[in-house]
mmCIF file of C-alpha atoms in Angstrom:
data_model
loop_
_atom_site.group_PDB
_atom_site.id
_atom_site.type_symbol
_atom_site.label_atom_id
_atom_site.label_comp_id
_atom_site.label_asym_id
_atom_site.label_seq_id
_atom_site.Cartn_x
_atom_site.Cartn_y
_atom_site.Cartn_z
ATOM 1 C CA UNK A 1 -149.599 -160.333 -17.790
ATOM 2 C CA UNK A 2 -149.680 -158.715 -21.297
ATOM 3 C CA UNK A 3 -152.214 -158.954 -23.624
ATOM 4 C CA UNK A 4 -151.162 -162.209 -25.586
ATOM 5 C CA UNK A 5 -152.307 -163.332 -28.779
ATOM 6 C CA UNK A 6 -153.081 -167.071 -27.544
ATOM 7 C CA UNK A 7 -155.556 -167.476 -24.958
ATOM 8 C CA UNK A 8 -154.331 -168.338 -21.798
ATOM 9 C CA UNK A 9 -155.754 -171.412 -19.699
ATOM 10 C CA UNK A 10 -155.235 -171.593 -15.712
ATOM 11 C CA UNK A 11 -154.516 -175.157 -14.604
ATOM 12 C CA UNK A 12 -154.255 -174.771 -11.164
ATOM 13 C CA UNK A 13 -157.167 -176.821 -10.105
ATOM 14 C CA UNK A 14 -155.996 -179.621 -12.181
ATOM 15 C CA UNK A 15 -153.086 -179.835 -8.850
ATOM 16 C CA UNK A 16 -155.390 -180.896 -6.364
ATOM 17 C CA UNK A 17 -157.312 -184.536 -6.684
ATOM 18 C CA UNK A 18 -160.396 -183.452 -5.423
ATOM 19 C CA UNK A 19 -161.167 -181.299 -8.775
ATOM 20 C CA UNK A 20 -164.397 -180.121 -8.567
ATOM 21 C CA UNK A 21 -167.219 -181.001 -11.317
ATOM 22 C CA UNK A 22 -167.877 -177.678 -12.359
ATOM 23 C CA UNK A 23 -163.870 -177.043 -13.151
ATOM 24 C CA UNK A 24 -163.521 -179.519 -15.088
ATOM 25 C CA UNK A 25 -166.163 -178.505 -17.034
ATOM 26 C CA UNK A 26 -165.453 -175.111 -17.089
ATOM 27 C CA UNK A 27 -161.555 -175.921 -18.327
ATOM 28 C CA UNK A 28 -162.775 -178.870 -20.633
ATOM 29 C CA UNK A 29 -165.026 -175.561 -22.496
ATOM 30 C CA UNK A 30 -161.831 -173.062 -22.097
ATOM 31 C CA UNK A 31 -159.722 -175.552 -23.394
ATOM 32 C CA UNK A 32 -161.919 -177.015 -26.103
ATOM 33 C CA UNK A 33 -162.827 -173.439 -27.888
ATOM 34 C CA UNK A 34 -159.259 -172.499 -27.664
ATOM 35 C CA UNK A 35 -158.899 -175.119 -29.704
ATOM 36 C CA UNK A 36 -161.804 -174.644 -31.995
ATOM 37 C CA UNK A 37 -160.903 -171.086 -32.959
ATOM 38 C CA UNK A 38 -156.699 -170.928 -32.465
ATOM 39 C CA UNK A 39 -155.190 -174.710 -31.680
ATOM 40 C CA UNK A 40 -152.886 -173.389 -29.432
ATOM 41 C CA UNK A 41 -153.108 -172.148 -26.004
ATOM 42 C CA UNK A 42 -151.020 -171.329 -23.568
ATOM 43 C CA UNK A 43 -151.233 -172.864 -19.841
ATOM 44 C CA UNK A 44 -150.407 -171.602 -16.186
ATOM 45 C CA UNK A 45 -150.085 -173.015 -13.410
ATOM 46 C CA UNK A 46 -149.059 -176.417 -14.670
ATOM 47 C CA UNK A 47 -148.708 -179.071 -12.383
ATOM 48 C CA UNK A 48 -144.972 -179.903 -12.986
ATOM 49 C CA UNK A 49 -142.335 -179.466 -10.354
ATOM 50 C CA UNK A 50 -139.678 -178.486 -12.906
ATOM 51 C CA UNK A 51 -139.626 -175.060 -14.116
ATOM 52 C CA UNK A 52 -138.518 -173.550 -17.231
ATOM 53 C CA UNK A 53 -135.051 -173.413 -15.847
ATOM 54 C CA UNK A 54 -134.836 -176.311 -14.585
ATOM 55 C CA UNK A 55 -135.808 -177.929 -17.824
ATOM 56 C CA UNK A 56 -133.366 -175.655 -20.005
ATOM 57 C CA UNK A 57 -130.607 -176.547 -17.714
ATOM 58 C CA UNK A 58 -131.451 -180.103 -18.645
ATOM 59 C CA UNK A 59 -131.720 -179.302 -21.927
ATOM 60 C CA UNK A 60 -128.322 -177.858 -22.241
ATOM 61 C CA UNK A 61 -126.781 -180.329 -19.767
ATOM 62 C CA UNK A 62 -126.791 -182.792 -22.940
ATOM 63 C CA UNK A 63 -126.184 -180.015 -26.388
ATOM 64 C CA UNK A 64 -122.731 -179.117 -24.037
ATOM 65 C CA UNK A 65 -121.704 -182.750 -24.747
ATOM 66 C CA UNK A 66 -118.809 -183.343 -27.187
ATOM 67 C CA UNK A 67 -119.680 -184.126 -30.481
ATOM 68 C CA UNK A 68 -118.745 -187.473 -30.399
ATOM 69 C CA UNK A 69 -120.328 -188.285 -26.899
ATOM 70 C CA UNK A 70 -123.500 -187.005 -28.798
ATOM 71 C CA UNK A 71 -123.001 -189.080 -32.419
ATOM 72 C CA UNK A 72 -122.444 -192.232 -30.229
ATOM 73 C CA UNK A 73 -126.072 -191.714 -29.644
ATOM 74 C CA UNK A 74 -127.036 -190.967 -33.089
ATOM 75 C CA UNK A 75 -129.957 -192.246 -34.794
ATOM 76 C CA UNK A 76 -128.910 -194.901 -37.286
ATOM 77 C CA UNK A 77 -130.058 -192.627 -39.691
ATOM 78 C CA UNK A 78 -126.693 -190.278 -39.131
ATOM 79 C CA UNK A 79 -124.417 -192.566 -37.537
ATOM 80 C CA UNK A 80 -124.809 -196.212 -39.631
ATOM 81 C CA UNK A 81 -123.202 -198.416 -37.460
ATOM 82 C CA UNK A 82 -125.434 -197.930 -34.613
ATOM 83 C CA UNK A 83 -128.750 -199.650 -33.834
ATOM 84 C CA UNK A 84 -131.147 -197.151 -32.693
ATOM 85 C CA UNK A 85 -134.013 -196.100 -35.373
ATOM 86 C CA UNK A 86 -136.394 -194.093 -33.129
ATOM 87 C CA UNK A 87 -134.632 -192.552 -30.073
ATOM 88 C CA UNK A 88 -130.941 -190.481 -29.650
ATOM 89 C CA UNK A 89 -129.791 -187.783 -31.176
ATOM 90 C CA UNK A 90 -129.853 -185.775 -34.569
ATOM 91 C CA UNK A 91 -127.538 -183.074 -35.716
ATOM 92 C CA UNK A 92 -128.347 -179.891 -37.415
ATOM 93 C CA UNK A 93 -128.666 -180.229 -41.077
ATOM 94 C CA UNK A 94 -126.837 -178.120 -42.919
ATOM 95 C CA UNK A 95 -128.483 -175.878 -45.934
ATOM 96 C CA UNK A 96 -131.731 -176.705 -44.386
ATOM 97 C CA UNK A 97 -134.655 -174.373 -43.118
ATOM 98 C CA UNK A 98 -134.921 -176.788 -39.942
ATOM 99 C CA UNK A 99 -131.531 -175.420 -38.340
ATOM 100 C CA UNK A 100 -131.654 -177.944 -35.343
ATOM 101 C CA UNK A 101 -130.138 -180.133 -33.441
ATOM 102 C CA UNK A 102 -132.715 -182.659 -31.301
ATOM 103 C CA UNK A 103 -132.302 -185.217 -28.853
ATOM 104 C CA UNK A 104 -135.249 -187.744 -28.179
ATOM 105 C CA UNK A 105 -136.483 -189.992 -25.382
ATOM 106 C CA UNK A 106 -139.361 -192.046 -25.041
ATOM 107 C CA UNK A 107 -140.823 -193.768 -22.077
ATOM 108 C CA UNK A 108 -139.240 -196.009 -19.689
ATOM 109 C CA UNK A 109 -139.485 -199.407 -19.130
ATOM 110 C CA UNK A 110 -142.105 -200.286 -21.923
ATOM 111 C CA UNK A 111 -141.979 -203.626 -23.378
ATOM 112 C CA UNK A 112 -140.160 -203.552 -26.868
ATOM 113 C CA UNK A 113 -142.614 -205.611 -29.482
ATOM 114 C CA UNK A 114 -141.005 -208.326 -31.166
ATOM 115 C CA UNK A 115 -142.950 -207.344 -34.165
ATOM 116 C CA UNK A 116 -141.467 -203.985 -34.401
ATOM 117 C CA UNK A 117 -137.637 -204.901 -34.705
ATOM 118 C CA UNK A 118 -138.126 -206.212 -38.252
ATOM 119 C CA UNK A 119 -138.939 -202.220 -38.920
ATOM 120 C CA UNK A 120 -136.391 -200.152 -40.421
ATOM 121 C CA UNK A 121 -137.959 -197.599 -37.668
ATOM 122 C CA UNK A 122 -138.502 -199.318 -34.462
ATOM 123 C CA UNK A 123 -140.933 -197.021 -32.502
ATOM 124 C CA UNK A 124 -141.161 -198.926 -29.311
ATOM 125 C CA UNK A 125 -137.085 -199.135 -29.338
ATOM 126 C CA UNK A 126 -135.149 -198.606 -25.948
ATOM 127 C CA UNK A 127 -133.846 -194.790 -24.846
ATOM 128 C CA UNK A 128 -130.251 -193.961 -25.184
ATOM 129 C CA UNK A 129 -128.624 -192.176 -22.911
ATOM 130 C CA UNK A 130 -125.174 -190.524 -22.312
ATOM 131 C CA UNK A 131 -122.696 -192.009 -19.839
ATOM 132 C CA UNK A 132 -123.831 -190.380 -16.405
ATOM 133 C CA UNK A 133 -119.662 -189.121 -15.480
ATOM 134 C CA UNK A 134 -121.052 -187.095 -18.413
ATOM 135 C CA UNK A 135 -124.412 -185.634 -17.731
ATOM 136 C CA UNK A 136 -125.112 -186.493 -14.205
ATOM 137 C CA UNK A 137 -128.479 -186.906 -13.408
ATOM 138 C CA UNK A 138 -129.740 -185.809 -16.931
ATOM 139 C CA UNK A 139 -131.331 -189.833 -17.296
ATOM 140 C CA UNK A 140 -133.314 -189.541 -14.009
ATOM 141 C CA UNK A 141 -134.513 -186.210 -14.399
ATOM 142 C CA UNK A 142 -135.517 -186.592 -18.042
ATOM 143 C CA UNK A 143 -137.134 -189.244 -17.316
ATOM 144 C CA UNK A 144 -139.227 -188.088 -13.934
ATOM 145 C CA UNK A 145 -140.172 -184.943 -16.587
ATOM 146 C CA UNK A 146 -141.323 -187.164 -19.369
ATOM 147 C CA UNK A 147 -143.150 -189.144 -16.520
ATOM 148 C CA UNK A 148 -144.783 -186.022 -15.201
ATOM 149 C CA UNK A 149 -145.716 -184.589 -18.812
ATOM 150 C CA UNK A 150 -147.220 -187.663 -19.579
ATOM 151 C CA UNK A 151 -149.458 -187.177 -16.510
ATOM 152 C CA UNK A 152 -150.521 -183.897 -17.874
ATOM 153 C CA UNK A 153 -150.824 -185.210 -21.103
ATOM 154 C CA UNK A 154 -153.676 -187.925 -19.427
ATOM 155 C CA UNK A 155 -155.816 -184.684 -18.061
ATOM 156 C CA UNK A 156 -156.116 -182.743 -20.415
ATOM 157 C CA UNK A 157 -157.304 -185.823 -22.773
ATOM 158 C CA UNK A 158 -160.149 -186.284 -20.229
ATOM 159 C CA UNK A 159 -160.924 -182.611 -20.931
ATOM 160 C CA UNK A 160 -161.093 -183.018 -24.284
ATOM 161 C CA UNK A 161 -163.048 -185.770 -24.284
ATOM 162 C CA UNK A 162 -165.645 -183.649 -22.112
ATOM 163 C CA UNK A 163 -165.120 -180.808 -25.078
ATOM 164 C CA UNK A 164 -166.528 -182.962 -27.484
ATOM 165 C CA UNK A 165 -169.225 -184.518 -25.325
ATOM 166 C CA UNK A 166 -167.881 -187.597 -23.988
ATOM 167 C CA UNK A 167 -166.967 -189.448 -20.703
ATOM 168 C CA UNK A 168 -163.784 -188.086 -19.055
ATOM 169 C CA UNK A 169 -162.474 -191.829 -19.313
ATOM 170 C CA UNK A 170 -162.856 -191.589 -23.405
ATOM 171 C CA UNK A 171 -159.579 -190.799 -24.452
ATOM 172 C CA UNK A 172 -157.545 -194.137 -22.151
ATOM 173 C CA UNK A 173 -157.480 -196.777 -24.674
ATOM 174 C CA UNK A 174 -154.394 -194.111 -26.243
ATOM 175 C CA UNK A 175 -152.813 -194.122 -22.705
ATOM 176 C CA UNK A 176 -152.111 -197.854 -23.036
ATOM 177 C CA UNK A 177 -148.812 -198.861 -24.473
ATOM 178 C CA UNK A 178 -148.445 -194.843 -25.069
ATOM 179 C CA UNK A 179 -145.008 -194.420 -27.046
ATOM 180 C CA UNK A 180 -144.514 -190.224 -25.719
ATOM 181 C CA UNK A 181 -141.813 -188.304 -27.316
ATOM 182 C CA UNK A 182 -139.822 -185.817 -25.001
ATOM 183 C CA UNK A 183 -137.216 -184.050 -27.453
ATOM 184 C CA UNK A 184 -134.814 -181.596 -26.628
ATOM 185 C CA UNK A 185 -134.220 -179.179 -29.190
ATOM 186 C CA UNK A 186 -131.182 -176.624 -30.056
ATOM 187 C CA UNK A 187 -131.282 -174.223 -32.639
ATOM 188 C CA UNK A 188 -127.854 -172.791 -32.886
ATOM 189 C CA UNK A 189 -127.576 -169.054 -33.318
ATOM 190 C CA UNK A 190 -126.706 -168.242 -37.145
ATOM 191 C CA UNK A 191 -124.003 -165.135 -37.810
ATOM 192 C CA UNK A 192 -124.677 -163.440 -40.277
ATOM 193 C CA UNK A 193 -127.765 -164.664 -40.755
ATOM 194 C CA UNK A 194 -128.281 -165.288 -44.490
ATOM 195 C CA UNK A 195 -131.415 -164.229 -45.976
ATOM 196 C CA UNK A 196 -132.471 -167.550 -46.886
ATOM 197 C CA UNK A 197 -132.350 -168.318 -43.613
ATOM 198 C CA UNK A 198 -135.356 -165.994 -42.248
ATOM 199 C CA UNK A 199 -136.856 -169.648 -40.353
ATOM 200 C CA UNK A 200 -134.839 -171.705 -38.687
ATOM 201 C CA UNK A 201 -137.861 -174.124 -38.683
ATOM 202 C CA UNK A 202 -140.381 -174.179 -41.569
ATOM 203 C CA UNK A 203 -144.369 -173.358 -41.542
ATOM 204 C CA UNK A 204 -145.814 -177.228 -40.528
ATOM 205 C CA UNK A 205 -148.648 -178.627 -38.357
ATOM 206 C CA UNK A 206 -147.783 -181.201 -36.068
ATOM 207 C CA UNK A 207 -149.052 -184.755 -37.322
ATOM 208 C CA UNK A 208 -149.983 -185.919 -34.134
ATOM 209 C CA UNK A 209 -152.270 -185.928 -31.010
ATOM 210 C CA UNK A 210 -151.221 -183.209 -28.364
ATOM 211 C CA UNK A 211 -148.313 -181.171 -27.705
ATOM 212 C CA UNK A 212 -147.145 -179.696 -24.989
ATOM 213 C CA UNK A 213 -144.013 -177.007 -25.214
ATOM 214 C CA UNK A 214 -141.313 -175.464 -23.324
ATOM 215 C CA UNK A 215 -140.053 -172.737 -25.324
ATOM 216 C CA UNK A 216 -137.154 -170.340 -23.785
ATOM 217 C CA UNK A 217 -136.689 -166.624 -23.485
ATOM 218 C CA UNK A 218 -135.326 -165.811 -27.379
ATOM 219 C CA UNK A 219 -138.443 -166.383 -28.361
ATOM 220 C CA UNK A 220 -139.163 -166.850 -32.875
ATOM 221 C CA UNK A 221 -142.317 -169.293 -32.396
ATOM 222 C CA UNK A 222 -145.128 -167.837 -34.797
ATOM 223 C CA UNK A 223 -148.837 -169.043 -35.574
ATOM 224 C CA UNK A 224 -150.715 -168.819 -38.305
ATOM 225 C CA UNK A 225 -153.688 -166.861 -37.237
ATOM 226 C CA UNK A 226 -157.084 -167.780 -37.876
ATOM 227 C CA UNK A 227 -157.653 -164.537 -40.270
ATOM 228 C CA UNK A 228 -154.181 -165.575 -41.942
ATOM 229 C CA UNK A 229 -151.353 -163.858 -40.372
ATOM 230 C CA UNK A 230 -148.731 -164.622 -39.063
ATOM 231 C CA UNK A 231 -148.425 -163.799 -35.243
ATOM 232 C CA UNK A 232 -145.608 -164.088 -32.480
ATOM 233 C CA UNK A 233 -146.040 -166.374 -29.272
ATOM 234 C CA UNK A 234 -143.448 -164.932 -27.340
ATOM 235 C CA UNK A 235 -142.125 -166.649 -24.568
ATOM 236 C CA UNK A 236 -144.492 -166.148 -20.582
ATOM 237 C CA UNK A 237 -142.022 -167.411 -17.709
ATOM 238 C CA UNK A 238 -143.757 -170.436 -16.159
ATOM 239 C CA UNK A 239 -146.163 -171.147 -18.917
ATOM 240 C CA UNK A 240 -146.263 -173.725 -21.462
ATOM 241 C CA UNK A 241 -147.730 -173.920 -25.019
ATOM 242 C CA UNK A 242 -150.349 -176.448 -26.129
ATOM 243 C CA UNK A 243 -151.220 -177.392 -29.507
ATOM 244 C CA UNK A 244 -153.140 -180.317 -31.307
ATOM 245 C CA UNK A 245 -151.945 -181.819 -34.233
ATOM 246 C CA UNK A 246 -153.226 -183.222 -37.614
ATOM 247 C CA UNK A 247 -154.545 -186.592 -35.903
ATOM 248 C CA UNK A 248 -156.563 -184.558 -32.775
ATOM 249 C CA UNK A 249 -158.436 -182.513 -35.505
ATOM 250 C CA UNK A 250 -159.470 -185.938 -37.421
ATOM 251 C CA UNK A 251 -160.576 -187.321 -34.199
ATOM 252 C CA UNK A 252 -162.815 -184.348 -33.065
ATOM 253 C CA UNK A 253 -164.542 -184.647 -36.213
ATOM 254 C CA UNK A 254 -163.267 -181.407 -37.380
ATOM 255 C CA UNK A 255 -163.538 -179.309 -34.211
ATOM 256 C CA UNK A 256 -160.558 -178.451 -32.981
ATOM 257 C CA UNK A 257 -157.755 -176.746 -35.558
ATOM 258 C CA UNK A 258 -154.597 -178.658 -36.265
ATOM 259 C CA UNK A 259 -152.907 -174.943 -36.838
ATOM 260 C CA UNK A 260 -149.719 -174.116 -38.627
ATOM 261 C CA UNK A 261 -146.631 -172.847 -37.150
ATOM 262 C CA UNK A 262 -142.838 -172.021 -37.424
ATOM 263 C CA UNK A 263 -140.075 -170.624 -35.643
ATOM 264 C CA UNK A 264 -138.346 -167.412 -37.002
ATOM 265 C CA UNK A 265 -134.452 -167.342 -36.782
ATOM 266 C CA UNK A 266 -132.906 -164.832 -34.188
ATOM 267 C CA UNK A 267 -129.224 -163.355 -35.542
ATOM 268 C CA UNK A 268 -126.864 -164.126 -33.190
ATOM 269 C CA UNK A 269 -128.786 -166.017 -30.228
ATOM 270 C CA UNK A 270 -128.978 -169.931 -29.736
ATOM 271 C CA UNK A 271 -132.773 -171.079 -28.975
ATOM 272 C CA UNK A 272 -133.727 -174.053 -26.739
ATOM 273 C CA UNK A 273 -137.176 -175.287 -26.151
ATOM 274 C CA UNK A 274 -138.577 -178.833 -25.429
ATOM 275 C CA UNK A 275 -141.915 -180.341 -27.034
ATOM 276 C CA UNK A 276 -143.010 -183.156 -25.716
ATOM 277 C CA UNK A 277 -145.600 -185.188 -28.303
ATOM 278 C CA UNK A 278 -148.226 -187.141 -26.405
ATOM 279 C CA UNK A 279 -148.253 -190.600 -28.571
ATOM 280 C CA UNK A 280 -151.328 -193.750 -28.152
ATOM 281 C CA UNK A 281 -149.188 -197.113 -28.660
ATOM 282 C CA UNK A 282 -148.159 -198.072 -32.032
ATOM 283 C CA UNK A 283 -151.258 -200.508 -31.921
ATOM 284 C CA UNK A 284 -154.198 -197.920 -30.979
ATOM 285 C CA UNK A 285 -156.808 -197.585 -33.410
ATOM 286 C CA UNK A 286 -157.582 -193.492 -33.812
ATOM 287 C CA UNK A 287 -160.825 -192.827 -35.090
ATOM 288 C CA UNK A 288 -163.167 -189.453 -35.139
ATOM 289 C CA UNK A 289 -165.345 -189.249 -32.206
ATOM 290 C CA UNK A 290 -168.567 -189.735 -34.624
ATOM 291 C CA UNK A 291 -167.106 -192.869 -35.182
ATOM 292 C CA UNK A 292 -167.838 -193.148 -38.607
ATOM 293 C CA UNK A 293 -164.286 -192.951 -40.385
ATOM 294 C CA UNK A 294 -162.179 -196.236 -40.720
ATOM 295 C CA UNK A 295 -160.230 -196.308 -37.983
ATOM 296 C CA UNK A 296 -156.151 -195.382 -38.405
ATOM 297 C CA UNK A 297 -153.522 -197.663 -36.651
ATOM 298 C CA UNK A 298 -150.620 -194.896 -34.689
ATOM 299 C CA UNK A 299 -148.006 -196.950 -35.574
ATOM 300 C CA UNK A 300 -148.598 -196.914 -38.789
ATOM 301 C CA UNK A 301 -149.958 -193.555 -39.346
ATOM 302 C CA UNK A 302 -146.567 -192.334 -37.786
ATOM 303 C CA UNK A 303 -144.134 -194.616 -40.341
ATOM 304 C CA UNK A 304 -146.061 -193.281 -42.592
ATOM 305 C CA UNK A 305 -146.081 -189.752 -41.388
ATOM 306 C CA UNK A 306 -142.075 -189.555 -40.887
ATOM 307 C CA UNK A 307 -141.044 -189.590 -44.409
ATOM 308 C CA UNK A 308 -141.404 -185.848 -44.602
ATOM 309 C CA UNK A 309 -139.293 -185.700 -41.371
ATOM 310 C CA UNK A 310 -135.704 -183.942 -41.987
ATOM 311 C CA UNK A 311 -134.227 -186.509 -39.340
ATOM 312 C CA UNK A 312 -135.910 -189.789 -40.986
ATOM 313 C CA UNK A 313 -135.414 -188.430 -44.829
ATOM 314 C CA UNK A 314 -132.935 -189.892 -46.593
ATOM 315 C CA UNK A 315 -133.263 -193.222 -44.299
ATOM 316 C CA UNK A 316 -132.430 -195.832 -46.924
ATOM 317 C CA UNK A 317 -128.974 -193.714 -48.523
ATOM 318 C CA UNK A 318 -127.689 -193.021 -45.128
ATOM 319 C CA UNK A 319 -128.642 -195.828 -42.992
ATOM 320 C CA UNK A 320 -128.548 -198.685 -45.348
ATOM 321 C CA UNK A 321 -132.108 -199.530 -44.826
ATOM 322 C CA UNK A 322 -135.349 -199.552 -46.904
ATOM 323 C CA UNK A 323 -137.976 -197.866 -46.079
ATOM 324 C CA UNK A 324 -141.507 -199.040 -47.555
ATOM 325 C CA UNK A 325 -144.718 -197.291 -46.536
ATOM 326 C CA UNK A 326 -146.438 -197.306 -50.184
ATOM 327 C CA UNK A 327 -148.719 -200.203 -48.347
ATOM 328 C CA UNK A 328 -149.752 -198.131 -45.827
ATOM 329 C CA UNK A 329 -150.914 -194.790 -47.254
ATOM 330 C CA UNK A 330 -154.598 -195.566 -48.400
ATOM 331 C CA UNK A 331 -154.816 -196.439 -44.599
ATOM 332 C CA UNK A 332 -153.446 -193.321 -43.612
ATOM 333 C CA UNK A 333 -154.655 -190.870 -46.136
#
C-alpha cells in the first residue's frame, strides 16, 4: 500500500465475536489518536459483505433513473406537492459550489413520532423508494447496507468510548431510536470546467457524530491538514474513510478533531461516493463525556443544524413551509 496521508486502521478482528481484550484496546488507542491528531482515518478490512463495487453499482442503479422517476421522490423541498421532508432525492443545484445530486435513506421499520409530523422537517419520516420494475433490488440491498453500516457504526462507538476512558457499553443510549443517514451521492462531471468551479463541494466539517465513506476511483476528497494544508485522500480499493463531526468533538471534551474537508472538481469525470452519517434518535441527549456541558437534544441540534444545508435552504420559498429554529439556537450553540 502507498504511503497515505491518513492513517490507516485494520478492522479485521472486529469480524470475529470472540474479539480479544487486548484488540480492542489496541484499536480503541489507534482509532482514538487518529482522531486526536487528523479526524479522519481510513479503515481495512471492514466487516461489510458489499464491496466498493457492489455499492457503486447500487449507487448508480438509482442516478440512471429518469428524471422524473427520480423528482417523484423529491424532497418537498424541490418537488412541492409531495410529502416527504427528510428522505428522497435532491437534484444538483445549479450555480452552486455543491455540484450534486443525493439520494437519502434512513432506517427501516422505525416508528414515525407523532410529535414530529407537525415539523416542517420530519426526521423520523418513512424511506422512499423507486418502483422495483425500475431498480430491482436497489430497496433490499440498500437497506441490508444501511443495516450492516449501522452495525459498524455500533463498534466503533464502543471503541471510542474506550478512547476516552469509558465502558465499551457508553456510547448505546445513541443506538436507541438511531435515525442513520445512508446517501448516495453523484457529482456530475463539469465540461469545461469553469474556474469558479475549482470544488464541486465546499470546505465544511460534518455537524454530526461519525461518518463512514465510500468514495470511488476519481478521487477530489481533500483534508485540511493539521499544519494547514490542504491534502488529497485518494481513493484505496476496499477501504473506507472515517471521520467525526462537529457533535463527536463536543462530546470528547475536545479530543478528537471535527476536521474540515472538500471535494475538488475533476474536468470531465462523474464522481460517486456514499457517506453514511451515524445519527442517536431525535430524542438523545448528547453531552461531553466530562459531563459538565448542558446536554444538546439530536433532533433539535440537527433542525437547527440544516439551515446551512444547500438541500434544506430555501425551505419556506420552495416548499411552502416555515421553518422556525430561532427557539432552538441558545440550546444548540
Amino acid at each position: 500500500m502507498p504511503v497515505l496521508p491518513l492513517p490507516v486502521i485494520d478492522l479485521s478482528s472486529l469480524g470475529s465475536p470472540q474479539t480479544e481484550l487486548a484488540d480492542t484496546h489496541r484499536l480503541a488507542t489507534h482509532i482514538g489518536e487518529a482522531f486526536e491528531t487528523d479526524g479522519f482515518a481510513y479503515l481495512v478490512n471492514v466487516p461489510l459483505t458489499f464491496t466498493n463495487e457492489e455499492v457503486f453499482s447500487l449507487a448508480n442503479s438509482f442516478f440512471r433513473l429518469s428524471e422524473d422517476e427520480k423528482l417523484r421522490l423529491a424532497k418537498k423541498t424541490f418537488q412541492r406537492e409531495n410529502s416527504n421532508t427528510y428522505r428522497g432525492f435532491f437534484p444538483a443545484q445549479s450555480g452552486s459550489d455543491n455540484l450534486k445530486e443525493g439520494f437519502e435513506v434512513g432506517p427501516s421499520g422505525l416508528p414515525g413520532k407523532p410529535e414530529w409530523t407537525r415539523k416542517p422537517i420530519n426526521l423520523t419520516e418513512a424511506n422512499v423508494w423507486p418502483a422495483e420494475s425500475s431498480a430491482p433490488g436497489f430497496r433490499q440491498d440498500t437497506e441490508k447496507m444501511h443495516g450492516e453500516l449501522q452495525d459498524l457504526s455500533a463498534k466503533l462507538l464502543s471503541l471510542l468510548a474506550v478512547a476516552l476512558g469509558k465502558e465499551p457499553s457508553y456510547f448505546n443510549p445513541y443506538l436507541v431510536g438511531s435515525i442513520s443517514t445512508l446517501r448516495y451521492l453523484h457529482y456530475p462531471a463539469i465540461k469545461p470546467l469553469s474556474p469558479h468551479q475549482e470544488l464541486c463541494c465546499t470546505p465544511h466539517t460534518d455537524s454530526g457524530i461519525l461518518t463512514l465513506l465510500h468514495q470511488d476511483s476519481t478521487g477530489g476528497l481533500e483534508v485540511l491538514s493539521p499544519d494547514g494544508r490542504w491534502v488529497a485522500a485518494p481513493y484505496v480499493p476496499g477501504s473506507l474513510v472515517v471521520n467525526i463531526g462537529d457533535l463527536m468533538a463536543k462530546v470528547s471534551g475536545g479530543r478528537f478533531r471535527a476536521t474540515q474537508h472538500r471535494v475538488r472538481s475533476s474536468p470531465g469525470k462523474d464522481r460517486y461516493s456514499v457517506p453514511f452519517f451515524f445519527e442517536p434518535g431525535v430524542d438523545c441527549a448528547v453531552h461531553s463525556v466530562e459531563e459538565d456541558d448542558q446536554a444538546v437534544i439530536y433532533g433539535e441540534h440537527v433542525l437547527c443544524k440544516m439551515q446551512g444545508w444547500v438541500e434544506f435552504q430555501d425551505l419556506e420559498k420552495n416548499a411552502g413551509v416555515a421553518v422556525d429554529v430561532a427557539e432552538l439556537d441558545s440550546e444548540v450553540a
